[in-house]
Amino acid sequence: MSAHPQPSESARKLVTGAYDVHVHVAPDVMKRRTTDLELAERYAELGMAGFVLKSHYVPTAERASLVRAVHPDVDALGAITLNASVGGMNPVAVEIAGRGGAQFVWLPTVDSDNQRSCLAEEPDGATPPMWAQLQQDLRDAGMASPVVDVLDANGAVTTPTLQVLDVIAKHDMTLATGHLHGNESARVVEAARDRGVRRIVITHPEFTSQRIPVDNQRSLVPFGALLERCLTTPLTGKVSWDDWLGNIRAAGPENSVISSDLGQPFNPPVEDGLAIAADILLENGFSTDEVRRMTVHNSRWLAGAAPLADAPQDHAQRQEARQ
């Protein structure tokens, strides 16, 4: 019998039409629980709309196009993460990704200054991220990648970062803040809105290296940012469930989007992630409308998908205000 949580059928039904905007599946440089094609098959069976293929190291737009060709009823979306392996804050790489159909652009994760300089230890019992060992392997081999900065020594957004933001706006892609410090995210998000970026998500603000206070999270909402609540962050012990749930309530469910961040071999099946999160949210007092907004309607906005007929009226008005 599986030790993983088993989602209820009602939760599965509640998240139909959703995108999981943060999954790690094979092929990848690290071992993954499933492949992109296998996941698409399961999504088709479950009535899920699609997923965003995240890699810390390589662009995924071409992979996504092949998945869509095999499973045209599932909208697999490509992405690029601006770590050293793609040249860091490289507007050319983002332009090519955009022309290839990529939807998401993550700012630096494993190579961000914040992630490198973070001295916070994982809480007792927390499962370390899989990329931590790969980063160590590179260092041990004398191939430590350089830090990728988004701000200069004076705290101003760098020219390459501004160029990246312009490309994101040009292709109407989604900006995800990666593993930046909360203060870095605030500066970049403000610049992004000034340069016409419409779709913005604050990547797992509860993650160990970020720990963005909830008041700071709320301050990002007026710039049109959604706050990403990754299931794996509390599931693997990096933050308490009480803190994760409390931050959602304090910042407002309407300002949050649920993703799984799943794909690791030791974690639950990727296709179960949103439904597992839905069950947990419902058990802790969130309404079905709130859960559907966080899992379905807000994820569809970030994915660039059309709103569904049951999208709340104020949700539609809010999206129009962001345009």
XYZ file of C-alpha atoms in Angstrom:
323
model
C 0.000 0.000 0.000
C 1.349 3.448 -0.959
C 2.563 5.659 1.865
C 1.700 8.738 -0.181
C -1.555 10.642 0.327
C -4.343 9.404 -1.930
C -6.478 12.189 -3.382
C -10.243 11.918 -3.096
C -12.390 11.651 -6.198
C -14.097 14.920 -5.282
C -10.712 16.656 -5.203
C -9.794 15.203 -8.589
C -13.038 16.557 -10.002
C -12.451 19.951 -8.387
C -9.100 20.444 -10.132
C -10.198 19.382 -13.616
C -9.167 21.974 -16.164
C -6.121 23.009 -14.134
C -2.510 23.429 -15.166
C 0.304 22.358 -12.885
C 2.678 25.228 -13.528
C 5.718 23.599 -11.902
C 6.682 19.959 -12.549
C 10.027 18.148 -12.862
C 9.757 15.087 -15.096
C 12.008 13.060 -17.378
C 13.966 13.374 -19.547
C 16.131 15.348 -17.151
C 19.670 15.325 -15.819
C 18.296 13.942 -12.561
C 16.243 10.818 -11.948
C 12.537 11.538 -12.146
C 9.437 9.623 -11.167
C 7.809 9.745 -14.613
C 8.283 11.031 -18.150
C 6.559 13.924 -19.841
C 4.689 11.567 -22.201
C 3.527 9.348 -19.353
C 2.337 12.378 -17.423
C 0.415 13.694 -20.430
C -1.376 10.360 -20.734
C -2.445 10.518 -17.093
C -3.540 14.148 -17.461
C -5.734 13.214 -20.404
C -7.371 10.478 -18.354
C -7.986 12.812 -15.411
C -9.262 15.821 -17.354
C -6.339 18.071 -16.462
C -5.547 20.858 -18.900
C -1.761 20.797 -18.968
C 1.549 21.308 -17.190
C 4.714 23.398 -17.404
C 7.952 21.466 -17.873
C 10.591 22.912 -15.572
C 14.289 22.141 -15.764
C 16.920 24.002 -13.765
C 19.411 23.453 -16.572
C 17.918 23.218 -20.092
C 15.084 24.842 -22.102
C 12.014 22.635 -22.559
C 9.957 24.251 -25.340
C 10.953 21.667 -27.949
C 10.100 18.818 -25.557
C 6.718 20.379 -24.872
C 5.909 20.607 -28.574
C 6.603 16.887 -29.006
C 4.391 16.030 -26.031
C 1.558 18.089 -27.537
C 2.016 16.317 -30.864
C 1.586 12.918 -29.199
C -1.132 14.087 -26.780
C -2.865 17.060 -28.453
C -5.557 17.118 -25.769
C -2.979 18.034 -23.113
C -1.316 21.441 -23.228
C 2.288 20.744 -22.239
C 4.154 24.038 -21.990
C 7.850 24.755 -22.285
C 10.040 26.979 -20.147
C 13.537 28.260 -19.584
C 15.352 28.834 -16.285
C 18.076 31.474 -16.359
C 20.888 29.652 -14.606
C 24.494 29.527 -15.812
C 23.835 26.549 -18.099
C 21.879 28.804 -20.497
C 24.123 31.844 -20.040
C 22.407 33.350 -17.011
C 20.436 36.532 -17.678
C 20.647 35.910 -21.395
C 18.019 37.760 -23.476
C 19.049 35.848 -26.606
C 18.221 32.539 -24.918
C 14.863 33.930 -23.786
C 14.117 35.237 -27.272
C 14.826 31.837 -28.812
C 12.719 30.146 -26.124
C 9.876 32.571 -26.787
C 10.000 31.978 -30.523
C 9.934 28.254 -29.773
C 6.726 28.606 -27.788
C 8.032 28.604 -24.204
C 5.543 30.089 -21.764
C 7.512 30.376 -18.497
C 10.778 32.154 -17.759
C 12.227 31.380 -14.345
C 14.814 33.785 -13.025
C 17.924 32.132 -11.509
C 17.282 29.257 -9.148
C 20.314 27.118 -8.283
C 22.706 29.852 -9.475
C 21.021 32.842 -7.853
C 23.092 34.847 -5.424
C 20.437 34.263 -2.787
C 20.505 30.482 -3.180
C 24.318 30.417 -3.127
C 24.659 32.703 -0.124
C 21.753 31.337 1.878
C 23.102 30.077 5.179
C 19.792 28.771 6.502
C 19.881 25.078 7.190
C 17.075 22.792 6.174
C 14.711 22.115 9.074
C 15.264 18.824 10.868
C 13.825 16.010 8.785
C 13.470 18.065 5.613
C 14.264 16.334 2.325
C 17.028 18.252 0.486
C 16.373 19.255 -3.139
C 17.757 16.849 -5.732
C 19.704 19.561 -7.517
C 21.837 20.207 -4.424
C 23.887 17.066 -5.111
C 24.322 17.949 -8.777
C 25.571 21.403 -7.839
C 28.056 19.796 -5.464
C 29.178 17.379 -8.183
C 29.934 20.327 -10.465
C 31.923 22.067 -7.747
C 33.855 18.895 -6.969
C 34.746 18.588 -10.661
C 36.058 22.148 -10.754
C 33.106 23.362 -12.829
C 31.312 25.557 -10.319
C 29.019 27.830 -12.294
C 29.110 31.588 -11.701
C 26.467 33.389 -9.687
C 23.770 34.914 -11.859
C 22.872 38.396 -10.610
C 19.661 40.314 -11.300
C 20.707 43.455 -9.396
C 23.951 45.412 -9.594
C 26.153 46.490 -6.685
C 23.921 49.533 -6.141
C 20.756 47.468 -5.978
C 19.501 48.504 -9.417
C 18.076 45.981 -11.863
C 20.844 45.055 -14.299
C 20.669 45.862 -18.003
C 20.586 42.171 -19.044
C 17.684 41.616 -16.630
C 15.781 44.537 -18.142
C 16.428 43.106 -21.610
C 15.069 39.755 -20.447
C 11.947 41.458 -19.086
C 11.428 43.192 -22.431
C 11.555 39.850 -24.246
C 9.111 38.304 -21.771
C 6.700 41.202 -22.367
C 7.140 40.964 -26.146
C 6.116 37.282 -26.210
C 3.562 37.623 -23.376
C 5.427 34.972 -21.425
C 5.140 34.350 -17.696
C 7.825 35.673 -15.363
C 8.622 33.422 -12.388
C 10.998 34.831 -9.791
C 13.008 31.653 -9.169
C 15.084 31.474 -5.991
C 15.656 35.204 -5.619
C 15.664 36.904 -2.242
C 12.358 38.602 -1.467
C 13.930 42.043 -1.825
C 15.330 41.088 -5.243
C 11.932 39.790 -6.314
C 10.296 43.073 -5.309
C 12.724 45.132 -7.423
C 12.413 42.864 -10.446
C 8.620 42.597 -10.231
C 8.267 46.384 -10.156
C 10.548 46.675 -13.196
C 8.644 43.912 -14.953
C 5.324 45.719 -14.595
C 6.889 48.973 -15.804
C 8.101 47.148 -18.923
C 4.773 45.533 -19.738
C 5.070 42.019 -18.308
C 1.503 40.849 -17.601
C 1.912 37.402 -16.030
C 4.047 37.229 -12.881
C 4.379 34.532 -10.242
C 6.463 34.604 -7.063
C 8.113 31.186 -6.963
C 7.463 29.228 -3.721
C 7.880 32.132 -1.255
C 7.958 29.664 1.660
C 10.994 27.782 0.308
C 13.961 27.495 2.666
C 16.209 29.986 0.876
C 13.444 32.567 0.513
C 11.116 32.648 3.519
C 9.395 35.824 2.281
C 7.363 37.297 5.160
C 3.665 37.370 4.452
C 3.492 41.175 4.632
C 6.154 41.311 1.918
C 4.182 38.755 -0.083
C 1.108 40.961 0.088
C 3.125 43.972 -1.074
C 3.808 42.206 -4.392
C 0.128 41.677 -5.204
C -0.520 45.250 -6.478
C 2.063 44.591 -9.202
C -0.121 41.779 -10.501
C 1.932 38.964 -9.005
C 0.462 35.656 -7.935
C 2.073 33.784 -5.041
C 2.985 30.192 -5.862
C 2.202 27.630 -3.161
C 4.153 24.484 -4.030
C 2.879 21.282 -2.457
C 6.386 19.884 -2.003
C 7.535 22.750 0.222
C 5.508 21.564 3.252
C 5.293 17.962 2.040
C 9.074 17.552 2.314
C 9.320 19.396 5.617
C 10.826 22.652 4.387
C 8.023 24.628 6.016
C 5.238 23.669 8.392
C 1.767 23.039 7.050
C 0.468 25.673 9.464
C 2.772 28.312 7.986
C 1.960 27.310 4.398
C -1.781 27.374 4.998
C -1.572 30.501 7.127
C 0.289 32.432 4.446
C -2.326 31.503 1.856
C -5.084 32.766 4.104
C -3.210 35.921 5.110
C -2.291 36.911 1.541
C -5.663 35.845 0.165
C -6.530 32.743 -1.852
C -7.341 34.984 -4.800
C -3.663 35.972 -4.872
C -2.273 32.427 -4.693
C -1.737 29.676 -7.235
C -1.221 26.051 -6.277
C 1.433 23.960 -8.022
C 2.979 20.618 -7.154
C 6.742 20.970 -7.836
C 6.587 17.159 -8.044
C 8.528 14.634 -10.079
C 11.073 13.426 -7.541
C 11.151 9.600 -7.252
C 10.437 9.654 -3.512
C 7.398 11.944 -3.759
C 3.780 11.221 -4.790
C 2.784 10.762 -8.446
C 2.893 14.083 -10.262
C -0.681 13.819 -11.493
C -1.904 13.515 -7.894
C -0.287 16.744 -6.708
C -3.012 19.316 -7.265
C -5.734 16.997 -5.986
C -3.712 16.181 -2.854
C -3.294 19.910 -2.241
C -7.015 20.439 -2.813
C -7.908 17.855 -0.166
C -5.536 19.464 2.340
C -6.910 22.932 1.664
C -10.518 21.769 1.998
C -9.727 19.950 5.240
C -8.312 23.202 6.598
C -11.299 25.408 5.952
C -10.861 26.706 2.421
C -13.997 26.677 0.287
C -14.382 24.782 -2.966
C -14.534 28.109 -4.823
C -11.272 29.238 -3.225
C -9.543 25.956 -4.024
C -10.744 25.968 -7.615
C -9.573 29.536 -8.043
C -6.070 28.680 -6.752
C -5.663 25.429 -8.635
C -7.586 26.069 -11.851
C -8.396 29.687 -12.653
C -5.129 31.262 -11.493
C -3.046 28.506 -13.068
C -4.807 29.019 -16.398
C -3.976 32.727 -16.300
C -0.281 31.995 -15.811
C -0.384 29.356 -18.556
C -1.867 31.831 -21.013
C -4.986 29.688 -21.402
C -8.520 30.918 -21.946
C -10.655 31.328 -18.811
C -13.287 28.693 -18.136
C -16.990 29.401 -17.942
C -16.995 29.041 -14.150
C -14.241 31.616 -13.577
C -15.505 34.100 -10.965
C -16.489 37.541 -12.228
C -13.985 39.395 -10.091
C -11.287 37.023 -11.359
C -12.057 38.020 -14.957
C -12.069 41.714 -13.988
C -8.737 41.326 -12.248
C -7.172 39.746 -15.314
C -8.486 42.574 -17.464
C -6.949 45.074 -15.030
C -3.583 43.391 -15.508
C -3.686 43.801 -19.257
